Coordinates of C-alpha atoms and ligand atoms in Angstrom, one line a residue:
X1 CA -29.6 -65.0 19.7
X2 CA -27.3 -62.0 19.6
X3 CA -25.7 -60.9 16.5
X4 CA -22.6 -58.7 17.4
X5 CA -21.0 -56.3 15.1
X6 CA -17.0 -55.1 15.4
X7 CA -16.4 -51.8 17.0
X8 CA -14.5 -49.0 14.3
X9 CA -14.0 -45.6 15.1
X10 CA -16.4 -45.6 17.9
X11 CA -19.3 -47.5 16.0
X12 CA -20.7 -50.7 15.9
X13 CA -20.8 -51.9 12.7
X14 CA -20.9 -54.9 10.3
X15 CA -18.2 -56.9 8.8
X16 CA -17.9 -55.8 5.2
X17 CA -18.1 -59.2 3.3
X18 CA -21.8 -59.2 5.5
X19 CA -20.2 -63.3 7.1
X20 CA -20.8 -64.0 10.5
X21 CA -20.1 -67.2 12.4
X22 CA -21.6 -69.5 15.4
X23 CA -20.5 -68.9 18.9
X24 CA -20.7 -71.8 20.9
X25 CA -21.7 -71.9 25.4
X26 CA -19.3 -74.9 26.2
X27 CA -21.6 -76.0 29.3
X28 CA -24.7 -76.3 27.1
X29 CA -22.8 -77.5 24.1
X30 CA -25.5 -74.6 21.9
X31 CA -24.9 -71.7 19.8
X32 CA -25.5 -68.6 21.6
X33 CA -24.0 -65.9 19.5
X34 CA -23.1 -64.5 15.9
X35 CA -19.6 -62.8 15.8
X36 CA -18.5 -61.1 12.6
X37 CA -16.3 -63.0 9.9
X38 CA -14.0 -59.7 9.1
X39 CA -11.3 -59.4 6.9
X40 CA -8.4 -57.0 5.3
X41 CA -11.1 -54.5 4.6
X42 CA -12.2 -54.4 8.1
X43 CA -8.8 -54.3 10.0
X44 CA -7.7 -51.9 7.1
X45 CA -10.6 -49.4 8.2
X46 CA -10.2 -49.8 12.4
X47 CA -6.5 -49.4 11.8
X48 CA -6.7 -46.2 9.5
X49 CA -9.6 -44.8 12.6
X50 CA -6.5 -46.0 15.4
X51 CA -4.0 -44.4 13.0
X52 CA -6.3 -41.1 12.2
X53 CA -6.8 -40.1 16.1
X54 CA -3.2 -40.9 17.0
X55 CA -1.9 -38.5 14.2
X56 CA -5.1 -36.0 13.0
X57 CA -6.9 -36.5 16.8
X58 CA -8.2 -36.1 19.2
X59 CA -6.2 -38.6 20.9
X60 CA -2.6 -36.6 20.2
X61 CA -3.9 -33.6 21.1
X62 CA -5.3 -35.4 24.6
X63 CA -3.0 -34.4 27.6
X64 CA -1.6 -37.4 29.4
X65 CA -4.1 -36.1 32.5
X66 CA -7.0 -35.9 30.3
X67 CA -6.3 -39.6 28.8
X68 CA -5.8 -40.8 33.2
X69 CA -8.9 -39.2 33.6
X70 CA -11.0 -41.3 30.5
X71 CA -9.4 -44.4 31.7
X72 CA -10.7 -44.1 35.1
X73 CA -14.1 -43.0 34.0
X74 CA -13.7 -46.8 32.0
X75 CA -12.6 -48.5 35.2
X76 CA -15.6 -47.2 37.1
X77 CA -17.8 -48.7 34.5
X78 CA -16.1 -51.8 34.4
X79 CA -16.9 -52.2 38.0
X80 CA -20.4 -51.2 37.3
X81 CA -20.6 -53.9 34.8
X82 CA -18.6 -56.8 35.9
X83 CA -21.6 -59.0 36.5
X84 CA -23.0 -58.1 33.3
X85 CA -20.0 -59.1 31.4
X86 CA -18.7 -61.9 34.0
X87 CA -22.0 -64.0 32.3
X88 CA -21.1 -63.3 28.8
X89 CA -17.4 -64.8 29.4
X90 CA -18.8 -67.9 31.1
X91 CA -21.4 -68.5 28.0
X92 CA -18.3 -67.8 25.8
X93 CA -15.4 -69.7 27.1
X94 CA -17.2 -71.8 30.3
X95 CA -14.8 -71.0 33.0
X96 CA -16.3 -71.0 36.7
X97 CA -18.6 -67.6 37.0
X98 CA -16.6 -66.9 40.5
X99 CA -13.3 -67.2 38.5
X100 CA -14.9 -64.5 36.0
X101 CA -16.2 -62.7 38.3
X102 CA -13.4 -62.1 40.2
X103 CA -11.1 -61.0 37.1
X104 CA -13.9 -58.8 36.5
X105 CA -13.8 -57.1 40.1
X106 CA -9.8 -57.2 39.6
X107 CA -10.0 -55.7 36.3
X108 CA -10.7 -52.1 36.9
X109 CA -7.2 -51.9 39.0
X110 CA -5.0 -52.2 35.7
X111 CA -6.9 -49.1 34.5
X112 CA -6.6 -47.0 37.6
X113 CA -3.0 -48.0 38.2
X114 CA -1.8 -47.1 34.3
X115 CA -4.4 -43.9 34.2
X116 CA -2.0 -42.7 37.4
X117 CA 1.1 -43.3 35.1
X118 CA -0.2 -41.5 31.7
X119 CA 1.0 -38.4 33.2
X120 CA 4.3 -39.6 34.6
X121 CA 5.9 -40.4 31.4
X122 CA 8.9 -38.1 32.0
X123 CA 12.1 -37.5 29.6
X124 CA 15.1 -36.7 30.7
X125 CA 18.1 -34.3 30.2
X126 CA 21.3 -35.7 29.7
X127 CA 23.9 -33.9 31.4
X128 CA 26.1 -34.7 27.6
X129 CA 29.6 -35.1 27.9
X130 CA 29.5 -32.3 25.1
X131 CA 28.7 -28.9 26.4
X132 CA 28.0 -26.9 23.3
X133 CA 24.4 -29.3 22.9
X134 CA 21.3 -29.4 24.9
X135 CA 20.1 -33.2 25.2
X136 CA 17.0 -34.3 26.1
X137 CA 14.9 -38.0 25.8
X138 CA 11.4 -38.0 25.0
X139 CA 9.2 -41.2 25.4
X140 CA 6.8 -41.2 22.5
X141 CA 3.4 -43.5 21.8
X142 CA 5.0 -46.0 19.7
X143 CA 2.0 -45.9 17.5
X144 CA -1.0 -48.3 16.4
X145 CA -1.2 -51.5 18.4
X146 CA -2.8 -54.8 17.2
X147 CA -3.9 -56.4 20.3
X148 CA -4.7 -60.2 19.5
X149 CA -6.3 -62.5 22.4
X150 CA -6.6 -66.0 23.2
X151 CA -10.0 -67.6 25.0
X152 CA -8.8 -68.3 28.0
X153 CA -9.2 -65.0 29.9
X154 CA -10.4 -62.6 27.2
X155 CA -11.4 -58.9 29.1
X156 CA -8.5 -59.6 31.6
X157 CA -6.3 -59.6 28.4
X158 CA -7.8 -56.8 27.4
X159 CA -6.7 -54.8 30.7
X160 CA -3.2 -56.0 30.4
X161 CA -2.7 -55.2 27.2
X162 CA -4.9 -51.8 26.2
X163 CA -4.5 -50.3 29.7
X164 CA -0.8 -49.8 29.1
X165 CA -1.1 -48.9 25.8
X166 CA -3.6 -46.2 26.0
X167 CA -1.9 -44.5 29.1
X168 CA 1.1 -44.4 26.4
X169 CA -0.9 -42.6 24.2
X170 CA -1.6 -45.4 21.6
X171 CA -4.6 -46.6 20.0
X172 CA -5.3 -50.1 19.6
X173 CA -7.0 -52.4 17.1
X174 CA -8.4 -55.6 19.1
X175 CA -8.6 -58.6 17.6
X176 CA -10.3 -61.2 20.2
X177 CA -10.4 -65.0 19.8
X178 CA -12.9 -66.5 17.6
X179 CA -14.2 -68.7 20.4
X180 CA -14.8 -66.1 22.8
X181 CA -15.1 -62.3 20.5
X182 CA -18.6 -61.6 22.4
X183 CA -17.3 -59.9 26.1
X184 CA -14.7 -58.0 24.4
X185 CA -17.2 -56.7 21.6
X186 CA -19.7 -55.7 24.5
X187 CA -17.0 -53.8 26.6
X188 CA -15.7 -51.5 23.3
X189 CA -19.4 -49.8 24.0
X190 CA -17.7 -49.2 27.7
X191 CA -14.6 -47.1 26.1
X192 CA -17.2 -45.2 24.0
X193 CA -19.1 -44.0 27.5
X194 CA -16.2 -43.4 29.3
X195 CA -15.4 -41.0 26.7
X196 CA -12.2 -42.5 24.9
X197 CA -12.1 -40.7 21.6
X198 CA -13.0 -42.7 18.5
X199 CA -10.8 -45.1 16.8
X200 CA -8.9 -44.9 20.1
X201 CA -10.3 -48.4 20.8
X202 CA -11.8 -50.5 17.6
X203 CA -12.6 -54.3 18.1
X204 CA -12.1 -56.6 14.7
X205 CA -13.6 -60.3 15.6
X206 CA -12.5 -62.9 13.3
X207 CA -10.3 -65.9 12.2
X208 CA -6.5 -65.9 13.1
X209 CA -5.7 -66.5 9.9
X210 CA -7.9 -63.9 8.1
X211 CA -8.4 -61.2 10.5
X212 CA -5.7 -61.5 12.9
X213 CA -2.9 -62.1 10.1
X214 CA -4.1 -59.1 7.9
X215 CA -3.7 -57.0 11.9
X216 CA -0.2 -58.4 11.9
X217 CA 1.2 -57.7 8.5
X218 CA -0.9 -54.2 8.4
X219 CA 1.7 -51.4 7.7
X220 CA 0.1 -48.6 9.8
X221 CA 0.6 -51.2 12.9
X222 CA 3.8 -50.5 14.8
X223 CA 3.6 -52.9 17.3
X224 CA 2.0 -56.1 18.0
X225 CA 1.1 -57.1 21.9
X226 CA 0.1 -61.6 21.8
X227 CA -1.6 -63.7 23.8
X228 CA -1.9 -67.4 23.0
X229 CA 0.3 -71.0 22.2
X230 CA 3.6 -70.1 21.2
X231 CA 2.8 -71.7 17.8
X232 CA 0.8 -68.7 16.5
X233 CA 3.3 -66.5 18.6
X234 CA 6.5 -68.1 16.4
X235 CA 3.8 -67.1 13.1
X236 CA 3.4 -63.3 14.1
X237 CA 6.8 -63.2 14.9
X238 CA 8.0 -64.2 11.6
X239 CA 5.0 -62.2 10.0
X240 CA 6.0 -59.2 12.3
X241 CA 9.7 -59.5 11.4
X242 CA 8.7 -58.4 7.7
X243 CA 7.1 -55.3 9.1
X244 CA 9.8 -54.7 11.5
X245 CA 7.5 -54.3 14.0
X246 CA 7.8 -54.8 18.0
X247 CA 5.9 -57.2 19.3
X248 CA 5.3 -58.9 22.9
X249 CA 4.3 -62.7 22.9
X250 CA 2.7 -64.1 26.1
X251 CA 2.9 -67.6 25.7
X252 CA 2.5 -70.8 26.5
X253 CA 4.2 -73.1 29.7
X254 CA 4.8 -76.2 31.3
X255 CA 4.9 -74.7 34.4
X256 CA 7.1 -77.1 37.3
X257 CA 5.5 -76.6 40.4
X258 CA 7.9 -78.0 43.2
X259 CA 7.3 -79.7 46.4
X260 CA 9.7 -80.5 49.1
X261 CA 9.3 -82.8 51.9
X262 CA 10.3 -79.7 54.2
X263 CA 7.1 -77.9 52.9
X264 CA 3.4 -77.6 54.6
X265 CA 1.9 -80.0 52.6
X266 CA -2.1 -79.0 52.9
X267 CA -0.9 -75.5 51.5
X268 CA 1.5 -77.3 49.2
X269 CA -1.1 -79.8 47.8
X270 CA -4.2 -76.7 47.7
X271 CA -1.3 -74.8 45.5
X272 CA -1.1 -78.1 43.4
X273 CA -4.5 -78.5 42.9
X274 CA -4.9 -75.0 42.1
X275 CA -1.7 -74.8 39.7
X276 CA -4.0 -77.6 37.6
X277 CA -7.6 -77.8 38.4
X278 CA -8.3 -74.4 38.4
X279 CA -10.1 -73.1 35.4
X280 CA -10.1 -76.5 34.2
X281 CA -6.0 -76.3 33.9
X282 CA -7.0 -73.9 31.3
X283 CA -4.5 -71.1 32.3
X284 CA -1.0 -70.3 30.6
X285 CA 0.6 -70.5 33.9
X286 CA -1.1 -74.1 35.1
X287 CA 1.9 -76.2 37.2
X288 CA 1.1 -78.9 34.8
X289 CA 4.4 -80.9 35.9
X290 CA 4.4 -81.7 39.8
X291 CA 7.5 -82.4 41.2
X292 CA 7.7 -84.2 44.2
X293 CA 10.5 -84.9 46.5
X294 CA 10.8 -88.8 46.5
X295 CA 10.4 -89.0 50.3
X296 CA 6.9 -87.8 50.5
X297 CA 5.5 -88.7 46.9
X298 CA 3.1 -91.2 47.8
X299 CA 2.0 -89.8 51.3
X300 CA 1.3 -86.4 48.9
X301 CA 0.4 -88.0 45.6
X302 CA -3.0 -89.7 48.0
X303 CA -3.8 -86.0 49.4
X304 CA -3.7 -84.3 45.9
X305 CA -6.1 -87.4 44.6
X306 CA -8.2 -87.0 47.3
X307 CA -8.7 -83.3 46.5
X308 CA -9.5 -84.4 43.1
X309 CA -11.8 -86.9 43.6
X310 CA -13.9 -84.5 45.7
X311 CA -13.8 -81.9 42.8
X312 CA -17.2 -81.0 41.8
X313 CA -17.5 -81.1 37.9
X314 CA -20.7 -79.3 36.8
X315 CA -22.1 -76.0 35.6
X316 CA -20.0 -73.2 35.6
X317 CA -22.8 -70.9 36.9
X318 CA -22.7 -72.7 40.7
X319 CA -20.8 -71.4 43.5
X320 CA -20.4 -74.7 44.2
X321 CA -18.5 -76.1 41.1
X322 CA -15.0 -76.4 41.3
X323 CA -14.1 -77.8 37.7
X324 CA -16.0 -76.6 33.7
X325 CA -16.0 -77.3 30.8
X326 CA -12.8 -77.4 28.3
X327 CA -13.8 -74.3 26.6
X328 CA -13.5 -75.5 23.0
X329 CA -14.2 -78.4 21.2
X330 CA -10.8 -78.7 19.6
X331 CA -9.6 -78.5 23.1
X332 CA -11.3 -80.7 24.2
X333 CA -10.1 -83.2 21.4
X334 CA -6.5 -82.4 22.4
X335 CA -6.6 -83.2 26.4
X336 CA -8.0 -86.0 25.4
X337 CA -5.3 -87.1 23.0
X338 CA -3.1 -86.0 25.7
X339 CA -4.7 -88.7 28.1
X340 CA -4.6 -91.6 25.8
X341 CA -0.3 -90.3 24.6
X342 CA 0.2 -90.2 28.1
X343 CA -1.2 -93.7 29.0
X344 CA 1.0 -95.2 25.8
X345 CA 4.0 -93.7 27.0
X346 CA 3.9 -96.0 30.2
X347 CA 2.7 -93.5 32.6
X348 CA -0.2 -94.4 35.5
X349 CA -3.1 -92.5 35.9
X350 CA -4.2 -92.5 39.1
X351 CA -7.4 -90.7 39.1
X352 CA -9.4 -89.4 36.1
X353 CA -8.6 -90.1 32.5
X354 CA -11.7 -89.7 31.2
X355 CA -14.9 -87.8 30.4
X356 CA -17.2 -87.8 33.4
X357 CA -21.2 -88.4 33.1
X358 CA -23.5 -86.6 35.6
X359 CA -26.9 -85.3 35.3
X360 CA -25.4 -81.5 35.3
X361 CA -22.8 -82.4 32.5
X362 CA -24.4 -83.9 29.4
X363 CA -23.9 -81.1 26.8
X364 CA -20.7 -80.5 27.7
X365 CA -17.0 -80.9 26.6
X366 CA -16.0 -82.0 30.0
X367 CA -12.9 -83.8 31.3
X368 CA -12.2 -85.4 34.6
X369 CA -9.5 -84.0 36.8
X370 CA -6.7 -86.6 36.1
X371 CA -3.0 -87.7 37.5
X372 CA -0.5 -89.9 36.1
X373 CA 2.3 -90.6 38.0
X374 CA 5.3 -92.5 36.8
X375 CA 6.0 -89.7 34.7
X376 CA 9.4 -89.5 33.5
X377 CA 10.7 -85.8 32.3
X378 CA 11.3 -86.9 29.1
X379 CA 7.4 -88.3 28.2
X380 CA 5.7 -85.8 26.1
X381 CA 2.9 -85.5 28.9
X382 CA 5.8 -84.2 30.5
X383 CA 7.2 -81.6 27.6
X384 CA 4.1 -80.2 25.9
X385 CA 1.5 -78.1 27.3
X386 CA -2.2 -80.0 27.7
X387 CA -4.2 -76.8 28.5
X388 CA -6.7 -79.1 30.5
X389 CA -6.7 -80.6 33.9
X390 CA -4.3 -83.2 33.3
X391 CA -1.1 -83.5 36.0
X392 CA 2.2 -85.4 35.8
X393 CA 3.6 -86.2 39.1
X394 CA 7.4 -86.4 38.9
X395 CA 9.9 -87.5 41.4
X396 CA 12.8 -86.2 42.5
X397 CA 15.5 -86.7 45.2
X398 CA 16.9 -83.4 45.9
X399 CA 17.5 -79.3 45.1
X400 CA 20.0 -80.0 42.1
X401 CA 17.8 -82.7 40.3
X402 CA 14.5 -80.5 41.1
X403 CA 16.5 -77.6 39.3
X404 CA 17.5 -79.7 36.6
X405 CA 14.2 -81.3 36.2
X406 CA 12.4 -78.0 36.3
X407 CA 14.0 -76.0 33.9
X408 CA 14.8 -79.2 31.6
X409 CA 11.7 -77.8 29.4
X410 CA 11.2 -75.5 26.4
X411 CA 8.7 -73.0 28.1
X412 CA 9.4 -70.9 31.0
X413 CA 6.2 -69.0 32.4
X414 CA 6.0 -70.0 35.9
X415 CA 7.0 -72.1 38.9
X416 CA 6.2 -72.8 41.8
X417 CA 8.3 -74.0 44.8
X418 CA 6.9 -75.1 48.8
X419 CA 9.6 -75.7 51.5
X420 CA 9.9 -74.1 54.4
X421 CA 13.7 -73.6 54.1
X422 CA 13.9 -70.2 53.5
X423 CA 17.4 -70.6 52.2
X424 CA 16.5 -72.9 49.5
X425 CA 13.5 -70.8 48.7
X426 CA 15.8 -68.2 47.6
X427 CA 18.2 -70.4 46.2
X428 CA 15.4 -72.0 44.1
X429 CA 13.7 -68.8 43.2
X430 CA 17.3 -68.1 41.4
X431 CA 17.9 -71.0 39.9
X432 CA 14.4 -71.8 38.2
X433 CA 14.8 -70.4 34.4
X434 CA 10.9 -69.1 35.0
X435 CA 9.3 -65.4 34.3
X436 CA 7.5 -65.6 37.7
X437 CA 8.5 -68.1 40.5
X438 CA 5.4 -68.4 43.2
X439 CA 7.1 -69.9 46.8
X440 CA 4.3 -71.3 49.2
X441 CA 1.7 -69.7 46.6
X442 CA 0.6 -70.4 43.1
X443 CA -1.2 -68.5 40.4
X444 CA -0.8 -65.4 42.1
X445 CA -0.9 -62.0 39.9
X446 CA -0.9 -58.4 40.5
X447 CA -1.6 -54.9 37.8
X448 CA 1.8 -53.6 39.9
X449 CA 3.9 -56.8 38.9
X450 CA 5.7 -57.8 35.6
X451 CA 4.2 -60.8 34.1
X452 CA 5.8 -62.8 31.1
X453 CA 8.1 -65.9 29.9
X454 CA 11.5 -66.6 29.3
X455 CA 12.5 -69.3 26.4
X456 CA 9.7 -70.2 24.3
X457 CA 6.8 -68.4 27.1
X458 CA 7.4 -65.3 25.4
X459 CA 9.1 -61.9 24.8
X460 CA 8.2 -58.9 26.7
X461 CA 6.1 -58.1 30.2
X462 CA 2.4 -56.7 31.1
X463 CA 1.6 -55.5 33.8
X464 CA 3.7 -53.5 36.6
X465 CA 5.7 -49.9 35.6
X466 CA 7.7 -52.0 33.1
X467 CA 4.9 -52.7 31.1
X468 CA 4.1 -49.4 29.9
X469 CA 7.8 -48.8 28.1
X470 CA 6.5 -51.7 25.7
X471 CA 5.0 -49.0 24.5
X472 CA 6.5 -46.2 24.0
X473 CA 9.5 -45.5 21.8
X474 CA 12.5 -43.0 22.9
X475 CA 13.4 -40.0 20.7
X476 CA 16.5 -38.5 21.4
X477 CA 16.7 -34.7 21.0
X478 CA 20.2 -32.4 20.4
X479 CA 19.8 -29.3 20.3
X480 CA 22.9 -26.9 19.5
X481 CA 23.1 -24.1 22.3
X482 CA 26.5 -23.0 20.6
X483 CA 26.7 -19.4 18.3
X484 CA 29.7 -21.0 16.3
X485 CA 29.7 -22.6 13.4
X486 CA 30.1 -26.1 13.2
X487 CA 33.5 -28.0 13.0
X488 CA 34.7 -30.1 10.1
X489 CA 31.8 -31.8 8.2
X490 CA 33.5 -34.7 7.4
X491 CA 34.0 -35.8 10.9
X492 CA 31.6 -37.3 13.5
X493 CA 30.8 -34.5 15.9
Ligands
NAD501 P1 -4.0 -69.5 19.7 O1 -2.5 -69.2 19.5 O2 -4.6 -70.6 19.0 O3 -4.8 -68.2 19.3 C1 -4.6 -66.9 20.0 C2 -5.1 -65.8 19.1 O4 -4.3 -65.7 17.9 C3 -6.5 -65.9 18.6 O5 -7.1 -64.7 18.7 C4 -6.3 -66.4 17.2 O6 -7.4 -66.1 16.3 C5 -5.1 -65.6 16.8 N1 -4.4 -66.2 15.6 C6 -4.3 -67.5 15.2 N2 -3.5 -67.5 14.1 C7 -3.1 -66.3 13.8 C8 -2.2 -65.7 12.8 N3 -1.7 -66.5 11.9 N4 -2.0 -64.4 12.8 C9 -2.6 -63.6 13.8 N5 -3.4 -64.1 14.7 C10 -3.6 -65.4 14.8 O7 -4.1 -69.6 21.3 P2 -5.4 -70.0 22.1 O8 -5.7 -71.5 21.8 O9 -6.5 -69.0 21.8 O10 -5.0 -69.8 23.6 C11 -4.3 -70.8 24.3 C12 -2.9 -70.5 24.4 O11 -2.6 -69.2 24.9 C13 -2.1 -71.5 25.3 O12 -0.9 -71.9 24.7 C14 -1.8 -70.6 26.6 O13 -0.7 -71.1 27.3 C15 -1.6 -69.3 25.9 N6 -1.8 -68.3 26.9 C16 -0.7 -67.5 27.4 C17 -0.9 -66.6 28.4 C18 0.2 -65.7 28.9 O14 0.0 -64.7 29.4 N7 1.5 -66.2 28.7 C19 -2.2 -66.4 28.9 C20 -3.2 -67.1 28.5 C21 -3.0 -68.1 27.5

C-alpha cells in the first residue's frame, strides 16, 4: 500500500502532525492508499513557497514565453502518463477506465491552449480624454490561488483550474478531495519534471474542514477557484468574503434535459442516457430531470429503459462496462435515500431502484440505473441534485411549459434540448436560465469554451479565453507627460 506525502515547494513531504488517513477503491470496497491528514501548518508552509516564487522568484522573474514553454513540457508528460495516472483515478474514485482515460488524453489540450495565451496577456493604452497623461492598463497575476477539488473528475479539475492560473503567472496551492487526493499527488512530481519552478505548484491533501478551510481563510491567498456541491461553495464564499478574496465556484445542477416530439429520438434518448448513466450520473452537469413532450413520453420513456436495462454494471477496468461504482460510501448512502424520498413522494420507478448483485459487483457501492416517472417538478427528486444514476421523467405539453419547467430550479449548469426545429432550438437555447445549453448533444466540453453556472451552479468560468481574466487583476497606470505644475489640489483632476 502506498503512502503519499503533499507536494511543498517542489518536495514531497510529510504532513506535519505525522496523520495520515485510509483511501478507499470503490469497486473492491479495500483500502489502497494513505493520504496525508494536513493542517494550518501545512497550507501555511505551501502557501508561503506559492507566495515566495510569485514575489522573491523565480516565477516573477519567468517571462510569459518561458512559463508557455514549462507548461507545454507538462502537457507532453501528461500525455506520456495518462495511462499511468488514468488507473490511479479509477482505484480512487471508480469511474469507467475509458472515461479516465479519455480526460486523460483530453487533458494535455488545456495546457497547450493556455501556455499559447501566457504571452498574449496584453495591456492597453487608453487614448484618455485628458491629454496632459499617458494611460496605460496592465493585467497582473492576481496572486496565490487555493485550488480546492471535488472526486468526481480530480486531474481534469486540475487542468481547468491551474492551467489558467499558471499562464497568468500565479502559483497555486491544491487542495484535492479527501476521497480521491492520490492522482493529483502523483501528477505534482509531473510539474517538478517539466520544470515549473518550486512552490509554483504545491499539493496539501486533507479534510475540507481542516485543510481546505485553513486554504480559504489563509491571508497570503488572493483568490480562491471551487469545485464541488454548492453547500461547501456557500461556506467558502462566506469564509472568502472575510478575506475579501475572489473566488470562482463550479457547482452543483439539476440539469433539464429536453426532448421534443420533433426530435430524433435514438440520438435524443443516447443523449438521455448519457446526461445520467454516464459516470454513474456522477457528473455536475448530469440531465438528471428528463423532460419529455407529452406526445411521445411513453413511446421514449420504453427506449430510454431499454438502454438501461441493457447497461452493464461491473468493474470499472472493462471496456465493456457501461455503469461503476458510486464513488464514495456517503454517496452511496445518499442516492439511495434519494430512491426511497422519491418512491414516498408518489413517483414510479420504472426500472432500477436498487443495488444490483452480480458476480463482478460484490465489494462494491453500486446502484442500478433507475427511472421514475410520474415525477412532478415540485418532488424533491425533482429539485435536489442525486449525484447518482437516478432519472425523473417529466412531462410536458409544449415550448412555454418546457421553459417554465426547466428553469423552475435553483441550479443552473446545463441543459440540454433535441428538436429538429431549428427555430425553437434557438428560441430554447435563449430562454433556458443554464451556463451551457447542449442542442442534439449532451455533456459536451471543450479547453476553448467557457464552462460554468448561473443561480446557485456557480460564479465565474474555466476554460475558453475568458477563463484566464479570473485570474488576473487590472492595474491602471497615469503617467503625467505634462512640464506644468499641477492645478488646484483640492479638486479632482
Ligand atoms: P464537496 O463540496 O463535498 O467537496 C469539494 C471539496 O471541498 C473537497 O475537496 C472538500 O474537502 C472541500 N471542502 C469541504 N468543506 C470545506 C470547507 N469548509 N472549506 C474548504 N474546503 C472544503 O463536493 P464533492 O462531494 O467532493 O463533489 C460533488 C459536488 O461537486 C457535486 O455537487 C457536483 O455537482 C459538484 N461538481 C461541480 C462541477 C462543476 O464544474 N460545476 C464539477 C464536478 C462536480
Amino acid at each position: 500500500m502506498k503512502t503519499y506525502q503533499n507536494f511543498i515547494d517542489g518536495n514531497y513531504v510529510d504532513p506535519v502532525g505525522g496523520e495520515w488517513f485510509d483511501s478507499h477503491d470503490p469497486y473492491k470496497g479495500e483500502v489502497w492508499a494513505q493520504i496525508p491528514r494536513s493542517g494550518a501548518k501545512d497550507v501555511d508552509a505551501a502557501v508561503f513557497a506559492a507566495k515566495r516564487a510569485m514575489t522573491v522568484g523565480p516565477w516573477v522573474s519567468t517571462t510569459p514565453t518561458a512559463r508557455g514553454k514549462a507548461m507545454r513540457r507538462l502537457a507532453d508528460l501528461v500525455v506520456e502518463n495518462a495511462e499511468r495516472l488514468a488507473k490511479i483515478e479509477v482505484r480512487d474514485n471508480g469511474k469507467l477506465y475509458s472515461e479516465m482515460l479519455g480526460q486523460l488524453r483530453y487533458h494535455p489540450e488545456w495546457w497547450y491552449y493556455f501556455a499559447g495565451l501566457a504571452d498574449k496577456i496584453e495591456g492597453t493604452v487608453v487614448p484618455l480624454d485628458k491629454p496632459d497623461h499617458l494611460a496605460m492598463t496592465d493585467h497582473e497575476p492576481v496572486g496565490v490561488v487555493g485550488a480546492i477539488t471535488a472526486w468526481n473528475s480530480p486531474l481534469l479539475f486540475i487542468a481547468w483550474k491551474c492551467a489558467p492560473a499558471l499562464a497568468a503567472g500565479c502559483s497555486v496551492v491544491v487542495k484535492p478531495s479527501e476521497f480521491t487526493s492520490a492522482s493529483t499527488l502523483e501528477y505534482a512530481a509531473l510539474t517538478k519534471e517539466a520544470g515549473i519552478p518550486d512552490g509554483v505548484f504545491n499539493v496539501v491533501a486533507g479534510f475540507g474542514a481542516e485543510a481546505g478551510a485553513a486554504l480559504v481563510d489563509h491571508p497570503d491567498v488572493a483568490k480562491i477557484t471551487f469545485t464541488g456541491s454548492d453547500r461547501t461553495g456557500a461556506a467558502i464564499y462566506a469564509a472568502a468574503a472575510q478575506g475579501i478574496k475572489r473566488v470562482s465556484l463550479e457547482l452543483g445542477g439539476k440539469s433539464p434535459n429536453i426532448v421534443f416530439d420533433d426530435a430524433n429520438l435514438d440520438a435524443a434518448a443516447a443523449g438521455a442516457a448519457s446526461g445520467i448513466f454516464a459516470a454513474t450520473g456522477q457528473t455536475c452537469v448530469a440531465g438528471s430531470r428528463l423532460l419529455v413532450q407529452n406526445s411521445i413520453k411513453q413511446e421514449f420513456t420504453e427506449k430510454l429503459v431499454e438502454i438501461a436495462r441493457t447497461a452493464r454494471v461491473g468493474d470499472p477496468m472493462k471496456a465493456e462496462t457501461n455503469i461503476g461504482p458510486v464513488t464514495t460510501a456517503p454517496q452511496f448512502g445518499k442516492v439511495m435515500d434519494y430512491i426511497d424520498i422519491a418512491k414516498s413522494e408518489g413517483a414510479r420507478c420504472l426500472i432500477g431502484g436498487g443495488k444490483p448483485e452480480g458476480p463482478e459487483i460484490t465489494g462494491g457501492q453500486f446502484v442500478e440505473p433507475t427511472i421514475f416517472t410520474d415525477v412532478s417538478n415540485q418532488m424533491r427528486i425533482a429539485q435536489e441534485e442525486v449525484f447518482g444514476p437516478v432519472l425523473s421523467v417529466i412531462g410536458f405539453e409544449d415550448e412555454a411549459e418546457a421553459i417554465e419547467i426547466g428553469n423552475d430550479v435553483i441550479f443552473g449548469l446545463a441543459a440540454g434540448v433535441w428538436t429538429q426545429n431549428i427555430g425553437r432550438a434557438i428560441r430554447m437555447s435563449r430562454a433556458l436560465k443554464a451556463g451551457t445549453v447542449w442542442v442534439n448533444t449532451y455533456r459536451a466540453v471543450s479547453y476553448m469554451m467557457p464552462f460554468g453556472g448561473v443561480k446557485r451552479s456557480g460564479i465565474g468560468r474555466e476554460s475558453g479565453i475568458e477563463a484566464i481574466r479570473e485570474y488576473l487583476s487590472t492595474k491602471s497606470i497615469w503617467i503625467n507627460i505634462s512640464e506644468e505644475a499641477p492645478g488646484n489640489p483640492f479638486v479632482l483632476r
